[in-house]
């Protein structure tokens, strides 16, 4: 009875290209954080916090209403 799969491993094609290691001494340092990235991150956190507060308020007010 023949085998369903061959006994040797088949080569697999890697979808991602090989990237050189970035932790070597000759590689450049990481790019500095831009101010616009920090502002956008803080804005996102503030908006999510406000949304959470509004949801908590709506649930609290809805629970006490007759």
mmCIF file of C-alpha atoms in Angstrom:
data_model
loop_
_atom_site.group_PDB
_atom_site.id
_atom_site.type_symbol
_atom_site.label_atom_id
_atom_site.label_comp_id
_atom_site.label_asym_id
_atom_site.label_seq_id
_atom_site.Cartn_x
_atom_site.Cartn_y
_atom_site.Cartn_z
ATOM 1 C CA UNK A 1 0.000 0.000 0.000
ATOM 2 C CA UNK A 2 1.619 3.344 -1.006
ATOM 3 C CA UNK A 3 2.167 6.112 1.515
ATOM 4 C CA UNK A 4 -0.097 9.144 1.405
ATOM 5 C CA UNK A 5 2.811 11.507 2.066
ATOM 6 C CA UNK A 6 6.427 11.161 0.969
ATOM 7 C CA UNK A 7 8.931 10.242 3.652
ATOM 8 C CA UNK A 8 11.226 13.202 2.979
ATOM 9 C CA UNK A 9 10.341 16.762 3.832
ATOM 10 C CA UNK A 10 9.231 19.001 1.021
ATOM 11 C CA UNK A 11 10.869 22.427 0.736
ATOM 12 C CA UNK A 12 8.581 25.242 1.760
ATOM 13 C CA UNK A 13 8.613 28.628 0.141
ATOM 14 C CA UNK A 14 8.873 31.442 2.623
ATOM 15 C CA UNK A 15 6.403 34.217 1.969
ATOM 16 C CA UNK A 16 8.369 36.862 3.858
ATOM 17 C CA UNK A 17 11.767 37.947 2.562
ATOM 18 C CA UNK A 18 14.695 37.445 4.855
ATOM 19 C CA UNK A 19 15.498 40.509 6.904
ATOM 20 C CA UNK A 20 18.965 41.102 8.303
ATOM 21 C CA UNK A 21 19.260 41.091 12.082
ATOM 22 C CA UNK A 22 18.899 44.607 13.512
ATOM 23 C CA UNK A 23 20.739 43.968 16.777
ATOM 24 C CA UNK A 24 24.166 43.903 15.175
ATOM 25 C CA UNK A 25 26.675 46.611 16.054
ATOM 26 C CA UNK A 26 26.968 47.887 12.485
ATOM 27 C CA UNK A 27 23.232 48.466 12.073
ATOM 28 C CA UNK A 28 21.777 51.948 12.604
ATOM 29 C CA UNK A 29 19.874 52.723 15.787
ATOM 30 C CA UNK A 30 16.070 52.721 15.920
ATOM 31 C CA UNK A 31 14.345 55.786 14.538
ATOM 32 C CA UNK A 32 13.394 58.356 17.175
ATOM 33 C CA UNK A 33 9.764 58.704 18.160
ATOM 34 C CA UNK A 34 8.053 61.525 16.319
ATOM 35 C CA UNK A 35 5.992 64.092 18.201
ATOM 36 C CA UNK A 36 3.019 63.526 15.905
ATOM 37 C CA UNK A 37 2.989 59.817 16.811
ATOM 38 C CA UNK A 38 2.914 60.701 20.500
ATOM 39 C CA UNK A 39 0.104 63.216 20.004
ATOM 40 C CA UNK A 40 -1.970 60.704 18.035
ATOM 41 C CA UNK A 41 -1.448 58.036 20.684
ATOM 42 C CA UNK A 42 -2.506 60.397 23.477
ATOM 43 C CA UNK A 43 -5.538 61.517 21.480
ATOM 44 C CA UNK A 44 -6.576 57.904 20.949
ATOM 45 C CA UNK A 45 -6.242 57.118 24.645
ATOM 46 C CA UNK A 46 -8.249 60.219 25.578
ATOM 47 C CA UNK A 47 -11.020 59.343 23.116
ATOM 48 C CA UNK A 48 -11.225 55.759 24.346
ATOM 49 C CA UNK A 49 -11.328 56.961 27.951
ATOM 50 C CA UNK A 50 -14.104 59.413 27.150
ATOM 51 C CA UNK A 51 -16.062 56.718 25.366
ATOM 52 C CA UNK A 52 -15.689 54.414 28.369
ATOM 53 C CA UNK A 53 -16.878 57.168 30.722
ATOM 54 C CA UNK A 54 -19.885 57.910 28.525
ATOM 55 C CA UNK A 55 -20.783 54.217 28.372
ATOM 56 C CA UNK A 56 -20.515 53.933 32.161
ATOM 57 C CA UNK A 57 -22.682 57.027 32.606
ATOM 58 C CA UNK A 58 -25.301 55.732 30.168
ATOM 59 C CA UNK A 59 -25.441 52.387 31.964
ATOM 60 C CA UNK A 60 -25.693 54.064 35.367
ATOM 61 C CA UNK A 61 -28.419 56.506 34.334
ATOM 62 C CA UNK A 62 -30.333 53.779 32.502
ATOM 63 C CA UNK A 63 -30.242 51.512 35.539
ATOM 64 C CA UNK A 64 -31.759 54.109 37.906
ATOM 65 C CA UNK A 65 -34.501 55.340 35.567
ATOM 66 C CA UNK A 66 -37.989 53.931 36.279
#
